[in-house]
Tab-separated table of C-alpha atoms and ligand atoms in Angstrom:
chain	number	residue	atom	x	y	z
A	213	MET	CA	-2.725	-68.768	18.146
A	214	LYS	CA	-1.355	-65.603	19.634
A	215	LEU	CA	-0.400	-62.866	17.175
A	216	ASN	CA	2.493	-60.538	17.825
A	217	LYS	CA	1.980	-56.818	17.276
A	218	PHE	CA	3.285	-56.888	13.693
A	219	GLN	CA	1.102	-59.852	12.695
A	220	PHE	CA	-1.919	-58.190	14.319
A	221	TYR	CA	-1.558	-54.955	12.339
A	222	LEU	CA	-0.710	-56.867	9.166
A	223	SER	CA	-3.911	-58.891	9.430
A	224	ILE	CA	-5.987	-55.717	9.925
A	225	TYR	CA	-4.241	-54.114	6.928
A	226	LEU	CA	-4.939	-57.149	4.737
A	227	ALA	CA	-8.578	-57.248	5.836
A	228	LEU	CA	-9.028	-53.547	4.993
A	229	LEU	CA	-7.260	-54.045	1.669
A	230	LEU	CA	-9.708	-56.803	0.817
A	231	VAL	CA	-12.718	-54.653	1.726
A	232	PHE	CA	-11.554	-51.605	-0.256
A	233	SER	CA	-10.341	-53.531	-3.281
A	234	CYS	CA	-13.820	-55.038	-3.583
A	235	GLU	CA	-15.416	-51.599	-3.286
A	236	SER	CA	-13.168	-50.085	-5.929
A	237	ASN	CA	-14.722	-52.354	-8.523
A	238	GLU	CA	-18.197	-50.903	-7.996
A	239	PRO	CA	-20.680	-52.214	-9.006
A	240	GLY	CA	-18.543	-55.332	-8.572
A	241	PHE	CA	-16.923	-57.342	-11.298
A	242	ASN	CA	-18.643	-60.663	-11.584
A	243	PRO	CA	-16.996	-63.077	-13.997
A	244	GLU	CA	-20.174	-65.176	-14.006
A	245	ASN	CA	-22.105	-62.229	-15.371
A	246	THR	CA	-21.695	-62.965	-19.057
A	247	GLY	CA	-24.922	-61.490	-20.292
A	248	THR	CA	-26.601	-64.834	-20.708
A	249	ASP	CA	-30.001	-63.282	-20.029
A	250	SER	CA	-29.907	-62.039	-23.618
A	251	HIS	CA	-32.038	-64.036	-26.020
A	252	TYR	CA	-29.465	-63.524	-28.760
A	253	LYS	CA	-26.718	-66.037	-29.418
A	254	THR	CA	-24.088	-63.288	-29.634
A	255	ARG	CA	-21.954	-63.018	-26.490
A	256	HIS	CA	-18.992	-61.099	-27.858
A	257	LEU	CA	-18.509	-58.299	-30.348
A	258	VAL	CA	-15.583	-57.165	-32.461
A	259	ILE	CA	-15.841	-53.934	-34.474
A	260	VAL	CA	-13.172	-53.349	-37.107
A	261	VAL	CA	-12.903	-49.736	-38.304
A	262	ILE	CA	-10.895	-49.272	-41.501
A	263	ASP	CA	-9.855	-45.642	-41.723
A	264	GLY	CA	-10.885	-43.752	-44.821
A	265	PRO	CA	-11.152	-45.953	-47.916
A	266	ARG	CA	-13.707	-44.880	-50.517
A	267	PHE	CA	-16.745	-47.054	-51.160
A	268	GLN	CA	-15.896	-46.974	-54.888
A	269	ASP	CA	-12.478	-48.504	-54.096
A	270	THR	CA	-13.953	-51.266	-51.893
A	271	TRP	CA	-17.495	-52.703	-51.983
A	272	GLY	CA	-18.609	-50.216	-54.619
A	273	ASP	CA	-16.173	-51.644	-57.153
A	274	PRO	CA	-18.078	-54.313	-59.145
A	275	LEU	CA	-14.882	-56.405	-59.375
A	276	LYS	CA	-13.920	-55.776	-55.729
A	277	VAL	CA	-10.250	-56.056	-56.690
A	278	ASN	CA	-9.004	-54.550	-53.412
A	279	ILE	CA	-11.145	-56.678	-51.116
A	280	PRO	CA	-10.810	-60.302	-52.265
A	281	HIS	CA	-11.432	-61.834	-48.827
A	282	PHE	CA	-14.627	-59.868	-48.392
A	283	ALA	CA	-15.751	-60.820	-51.883
A	284	ASN	CA	-14.803	-64.480	-51.713
A	285	GLU	CA	-15.092	-65.561	-48.103
A	286	LEU	CA	-16.852	-63.016	-45.915
A	287	ALA	CA	-19.722	-61.879	-48.171
A	288	SER	CA	-21.368	-65.303	-48.137
A	289	ILE	CA	-21.324	-65.561	-44.337
A	290	GLY	CA	-22.456	-62.014	-43.588
A	291	ILE	CA	-24.658	-59.124	-44.475
A	292	ASN	CA	-23.663	-55.963	-46.284
A	293	HIS	CA	-25.206	-52.506	-46.510
A	294	ASN	CA	-24.728	-50.868	-49.902
A	295	ARG	CA	-26.182	-47.499	-48.857
A	296	PHE	CA	-24.399	-46.699	-45.608
A	297	PHE	CA	-23.343	-43.122	-44.789
A	298	ASN	CA	-21.503	-40.928	-42.353
A	299	ARG	CA	-23.773	-37.864	-42.407
A	300	GLY	CA	-21.805	-36.025	-39.725
A	301	ALA	CA	-18.211	-34.824	-39.696
A	302	THR	CA	-16.271	-36.998	-42.162
A	303	TYR	CA	-13.104	-36.953	-40.048
A	304	THR	CA	-11.533	-39.776	-38.066
A	305	THR	CA	-12.092	-38.712	-34.462
A	306	SER	CA	-15.688	-37.624	-35.039
A	307	GLY	CA	-16.403	-40.634	-37.241
A	308	VAL	CA	-15.148	-43.274	-34.818
A	309	ALA	CA	-16.749	-41.447	-31.873
A	310	THR	CA	-20.060	-41.642	-33.739
A	311	ILE	CA	-19.589	-45.404	-33.978
A	312	THR	CA	-18.850	-45.708	-30.247
A	313	THR	CA	-21.481	-43.256	-28.934
A	314	GLY	CA	-24.312	-43.316	-31.473
A	315	ASN	CA	-24.223	-39.538	-31.845
A	316	TYR	CA	-22.907	-37.099	-34.415
A	317	GLN	CA	-20.529	-34.625	-32.871
A	318	TRP	CA	-18.103	-32.208	-34.489
A	319	MET	CA	-14.986	-32.889	-32.457
A	320	ALA	CA	-11.459	-31.539	-32.616
A	321	ASN	CA	-9.599	-34.020	-34.841
A	322	ASP	CA	-6.304	-33.841	-32.909
A	323	GLY	CA	-7.222	-35.874	-29.843
A	324	SER	CA	-7.756	-32.835	-27.615
A	325	GLU	CA	-11.450	-33.435	-27.040
A	326	VAL	CA	-13.380	-36.424	-25.730
A	327	PRO	CA	-16.875	-37.269	-27.031
A	328	PHE	CA	-19.698	-35.714	-25.042
A	329	PHE	CA	-21.805	-38.847	-24.816
A	330	PRO	CA	-20.863	-42.110	-23.043
A	331	SER	CA	-19.769	-44.980	-25.267
A	332	ILE	CA	-21.104	-48.458	-25.870
A	333	PHE	CA	-18.060	-49.674	-23.916
A	334	GLN	CA	-18.908	-47.643	-20.809
A	335	MET	CA	-22.587	-48.596	-20.924
A	336	TRP	CA	-21.755	-52.262	-21.430
A	337	LEU	CA	-19.092	-52.312	-18.690
A	338	LYS	CA	-21.546	-50.763	-16.276
A	339	LYS	CA	-24.087	-53.486	-16.904
A	340	TYR	CA	-21.729	-56.429	-17.184
A	341	GLY	CA	-19.373	-56.091	-14.294
A	342	GLY	CA	-16.801	-53.393	-14.820
A	343	ASN	CA	-13.618	-55.383	-15.530
A	344	PRO	CA	-12.001	-53.021	-18.057
A	345	ASN	CA	-10.037	-55.847	-19.713
A	346	GLN	CA	-13.349	-57.115	-21.063
A	347	ALA	CA	-13.684	-54.036	-23.258
A	348	GLN	CA	-10.702	-53.054	-25.404
A	349	ILE	CA	-10.036	-50.270	-27.892
A	350	ILE	CA	-6.986	-50.943	-30.078
A	351	THR	CA	-6.113	-48.312	-32.674
A	352	GLY	CA	-3.412	-47.243	-35.109
A	353	LYS	CA	-3.828	-43.537	-34.287
A	354	LYS	CA	-2.746	-42.331	-30.869
A	355	LYS	CA	-5.309	-39.522	-30.772
A	356	LEU	CA	-8.115	-42.084	-30.633
A	357	SER	CA	-7.380	-42.683	-26.941
A	358	VAL	CA	-10.111	-40.046	-26.431
A	359	LEU	CA	-12.658	-42.746	-27.281
A	360	ALA	CA	-12.177	-44.328	-23.857
A	361	ASP	CA	-13.890	-41.508	-22.008
A	362	CYS	CA	-16.535	-38.817	-22.397
A	363	ALA	CA	-17.378	-35.356	-21.131
A	364	ASP	CA	-20.782	-36.179	-19.682
A	365	PRO	CA	-20.197	-35.538	-15.947
A	366	LYS	CA	-22.307	-38.578	-15.021
A	367	TRP	CA	-19.974	-40.863	-17.015
A	368	ARG	CA	-16.613	-39.102	-17.151
A	369	GLY	CA	-13.850	-41.335	-15.751
A	370	ARG	CA	-16.263	-44.195	-15.098
A	371	PHE	CA	-16.434	-47.670	-16.646
A	372	ASN	CA	-13.667	-46.829	-19.098
A	373	PRO	CA	-12.452	-49.602	-21.406
A	374	MET	CA	-8.777	-50.468	-21.826
A	375	VAL	CA	-7.113	-48.527	-24.632
A	376	ASN	CA	-4.094	-49.466	-26.697
A	377	THR	CA	-3.403	-46.650	-29.130
A	378	GLU	CA	-0.254	-45.765	-30.975
A	379	ASN	CA	0.607	-44.309	-34.373
A	380	ARG	CA	1.589	-47.542	-36.072
A	381	ASP	CA	1.329	-49.713	-39.149
A	382	ASP	CA	-1.721	-51.922	-39.482
A	383	LYS	CA	0.332	-55.105	-39.215
A	384	LYS	CA	1.455	-54.028	-35.750
A	385	THR	CA	-2.102	-53.133	-34.780
A	386	LEU	CA	-3.245	-56.546	-35.984
A	387	ASN	CA	-0.608	-58.349	-33.902
A	388	VAL	CA	-1.449	-56.328	-30.778
A	389	ALA	CA	-5.152	-56.982	-31.322
A	390	LEU	CA	-4.724	-60.732	-31.777
A	391	SER	CA	-2.532	-61.020	-28.682
A	392	LEU	CA	-5.002	-59.004	-26.547
A	393	LEU	CA	-7.931	-61.076	-27.824
A	394	GLU	CA	-6.052	-64.247	-26.936
A	395	LYS	CA	-4.807	-63.017	-23.554
A	396	HIS	CA	-7.875	-61.246	-22.125
A	397	HIS	CA	-10.727	-62.570	-24.246
A	398	PRO	CA	-12.457	-59.172	-24.234
A	399	ARG	CA	-16.163	-59.290	-24.973
A	400	MET	CA	-16.365	-55.837	-26.586
A	401	THR	CA	-13.475	-54.896	-28.849
A	402	LEU	CA	-12.833	-52.117	-31.358
A	403	ILE	CA	-9.862	-52.483	-33.711
A	404	HIS	CA	-8.904	-49.536	-35.933
A	405	PHE	CA	-6.622	-49.774	-38.998
A	406	ARG	CA	-5.212	-46.486	-40.284
A	407	GLY	CA	-3.572	-47.575	-43.571
A	408	PRO	CA	-5.897	-46.337	-46.347
A	409	ASP	CA	-6.198	-42.900	-44.729
A	410	PHE	CA	-2.460	-42.641	-44.098
A	411	TYR	CA	-1.485	-43.396	-47.697
A	412	GLY	CA	-4.394	-41.411	-49.140
A	413	HIS	CA	-3.126	-38.258	-47.438
A	414	ALA	CA	0.340	-39.058	-48.813
A	415	ASN	CA	-1.180	-38.956	-52.332
A	416	ASP	CA	0.203	-42.471	-52.799
A	417	TRP	CA	-2.355	-44.401	-54.879
A	418	THR	CA	-0.246	-47.564	-54.992
A	419	ASN	CA	0.071	-47.852	-51.236
A	420	TYR	CA	-3.482	-46.599	-50.704
A	421	THR	CA	-4.894	-49.540	-52.649
A	422	LYS	CA	-2.273	-51.892	-51.182
A	423	SER	CA	-3.312	-50.918	-47.666
A	424	ILE	CA	-6.974	-51.565	-48.503
A	425	LYS	CA	-5.923	-55.074	-49.572
A	426	GLU	CA	-3.957	-55.449	-46.327
A	427	THR	CA	-6.906	-54.433	-44.173
A	428	ASP	CA	-9.022	-56.916	-46.142
A	429	GLN	CA	-6.468	-59.605	-45.256
A	430	TYR	CA	-6.171	-58.507	-41.597
A	431	THR	CA	-9.940	-58.427	-41.142
A	432	TYR	CA	-10.088	-61.944	-42.511
A	433	ASP	CA	-7.235	-62.954	-40.155
A	434	ILE	CA	-9.292	-61.619	-37.231
A	435	TRP	CA	-12.355	-63.532	-38.401
A	436	GLN	CA	-10.332	-66.727	-38.689
A	437	PHE	CA	-8.915	-66.218	-35.207
A	438	LEU	CA	-12.430	-65.750	-33.807
A	439	GLN	CA	-13.502	-69.004	-35.426
A	440	SER	CA	-10.470	-70.887	-34.103
A	441	ASP	CA	-10.796	-69.766	-30.486
A	442	PRO	CA	-13.377	-71.764	-28.479
A	443	PHE	CA	-14.259	-68.659	-26.432
A	444	TYR	CA	-15.328	-66.730	-29.536
A	445	LYS	CA	-16.369	-69.400	-32.012
A	446	ASP	CA	-20.048	-69.237	-33.037
A	447	VAL	CA	-20.947	-66.659	-30.351
A	448	THR	CA	-19.180	-63.591	-31.720
A	449	THR	CA	-20.439	-60.920	-34.089
A	450	LEU	CA	-17.979	-59.098	-36.318
A	451	ILE	CA	-18.820	-55.630	-37.644
A	452	VAL	CA	-16.614	-53.946	-40.242
A	453	THR	CA	-17.094	-50.302	-41.133
A	454	ASN	CA	-15.302	-47.001	-41.826
A	455	ASP	CA	-15.080	-43.647	-40.099
A	456	HIS	CA	-15.358	-41.772	-43.413
A	457	GLY	CA	-14.600	-42.107	-47.119
A	458	ARG	CA	-12.584	-39.700	-49.273
A	459	HIS	CA	-13.521	-37.096	-51.884
A	460	SER	CA	-15.054	-38.440	-55.072
A	461	ASP	CA	-12.989	-38.042	-58.220
A	462	GLY	CA	-13.338	-34.450	-59.430
A	463	ILE	CA	-14.051	-33.070	-55.950
A	464	ARG	CA	-11.118	-31.015	-54.598
A	465	ASP	CA	-8.034	-33.298	-54.571
A	466	GLY	CA	-9.993	-36.541	-54.961
A	467	PHE	CA	-8.814	-39.577	-52.984
A	468	VAL	CA	-6.088	-37.576	-51.196
A	469	SER	CA	-8.375	-35.819	-48.700
A	470	HIS	CA	-11.759	-35.939	-47.026
A	471	GLY	CA	-13.937	-33.960	-44.656
A	472	ASP	CA	-16.916	-32.535	-46.542
A	473	PHE	CA	-20.357	-33.801	-47.545
A	474	CYS	CA	-19.532	-35.166	-50.986
A	475	GLU	CA	-20.714	-38.675	-51.896
A	476	GLY	CA	-17.169	-40.050	-51.665
A	477	CYS	CA	-16.619	-38.736	-48.131
A	478	MET	CA	-20.010	-39.801	-46.778
A	479	HIS	CA	-20.554	-43.189	-48.462
A	480	ILE	CA	-18.884	-45.875	-46.342
A	481	ASN	CA	-18.951	-49.646	-45.838
A	482	PHE	CA	-20.955	-51.624	-43.351
A	483	TYR	CA	-20.558	-55.379	-43.080
A	484	ALA	CA	-21.598	-57.698	-40.256
A	485	SER	CA	-21.381	-61.400	-39.612
A	486	GLY	CA	-22.599	-63.263	-36.565
A	487	PRO	CA	-24.954	-65.912	-35.230
A	488	ASP	CA	-27.953	-63.547	-35.039
A	489	PHE	CA	-27.594	-61.882	-38.437
A	490	TYR	CA	-28.551	-62.968	-41.929
A	491	SER	CA	-25.816	-64.272	-44.151
A	492	ASN	CA	-25.178	-63.924	-47.875
A	493	ARG	CA	-27.394	-60.857	-48.066
A	494	GLU	CA	-27.033	-57.313	-49.368
A	495	ILE	CA	-29.249	-54.462	-48.219
A	496	ASN	CA	-29.995	-51.264	-50.103
A	497	LYS	CA	-32.034	-49.459	-47.445
A	498	PRO	CA	-30.124	-46.273	-46.554
A	499	ARG	CA	-28.550	-46.376	-43.110
A	500	GLN	CA	-26.160	-44.204	-41.144
A	501	ILE	CA	-23.066	-44.637	-39.038
A	502	VAL	CA	-25.035	-43.345	-36.071
A	503	ASP	CA	-27.166	-46.532	-36.168
A	504	ILE	CA	-24.297	-48.869	-35.273
A	505	ALA	CA	-24.254	-48.144	-31.525
A	506	SER	CA	-27.997	-48.726	-31.040
A	507	THR	CA	-27.748	-51.975	-32.981
A	508	VAL	CA	-24.806	-53.095	-30.836
A	509	ALA	CA	-26.698	-52.248	-27.644
A	510	THR	CA	-29.642	-54.400	-28.735
A	511	LEU	CA	-27.411	-57.267	-29.786
A	512	MET	CA	-25.282	-57.162	-26.620
A	513	ASP	CA	-28.282	-56.601	-24.341
A	514	PHE	CA	-27.720	-53.236	-22.703
A	515	GLU	CA	-29.509	-49.881	-22.755
A	516	LEU	CA	-28.098	-46.966	-24.740
A	517	PRO	CA	-30.615	-44.159	-24.139
A	518	THR	CA	-28.084	-41.487	-25.145
A	519	SER	CA	-27.803	-42.729	-28.758
A	520	SER	CA	-29.634	-40.834	-31.484
A	521	GLY	CA	-29.357	-43.800	-33.881
A	522	LEU	CA	-31.846	-46.518	-34.785
A	523	VAL	CA	-31.579	-50.278	-34.448
A	524	MET	CA	-30.882	-51.923	-37.824
A	525	TRP	CA	-33.498	-54.633	-37.426
A	526	GLU	CA	-33.036	-55.721	-41.029
A	527	LEU	CA	-29.752	-57.380	-39.994
A	528	PHE	CA	-31.443	-59.736	-37.527
A	529	LYS	CA	-32.744	-63.164	-38.441
B	696	ZN	ZN1	-7.633	-38.526	-42.861
B	697	ZN	ZN1	-15.485	-35.090	-50.028
């Protein structure tokens, strides 16, 4: 077959395109690379971060009136820490960045500063192929887009997860999250619900407690979706936690605000359910928000040398 001049140049262009498009995915996305060398059953992880409810209004309430799905359905299939704390900055950006990096850092809370340390998403994407759709951050506060990157020059702009952040109601965040889970089947996902914090700051007790009940429902909806989808069923671990609490009653303006080191601000929830963790168990050993990232790295089989947290071995069967 003889090529004319146009066909000749077109074929060279297409060949070059192929070469460079492969190189741009360094170290090379490999869909077969699903982390099956791990000896854990967990293949996928979903972290739900509920923004700013107090422990006393959630798990710390003996009647658990605001969290019926946790109390009735999720508690028996998971493990719960009763003494779990954010001992760093009890603000949203710092709190969620501590979850994703395993380090305490006092960050600007307006989305103007990225975390210094690389995240679990970047570390995981580097090891498991680099397709950003496989790691997703979905949040109800636009400023949390900073979680996708970090300032460490060795990691900045590299292996960044997909981010979907907008200032929006939790119902919208839930719908976006469910559609992204269904469409891309990400293996590392963080979903952030803003409701309790939003209505707390508005000094609106009725909607504050209502939004805690909604996030309880939405977390249960996510769990049910994971169990109904063959990709996720039985091989996915769900972690539910908070970025911070709110002031205890009698401290400053009580449930309206947060940001100091009072019990109410520091004491948060930690719940996990998955094939490698105990179920129907409560733990009273004190733990910290900084320990989540190291635990995730162990569970999902990647190194996280930059984390200052510890692995929560007591979760593992
Ligand atoms: Zn707040
Ligand atoms: Zn406080």
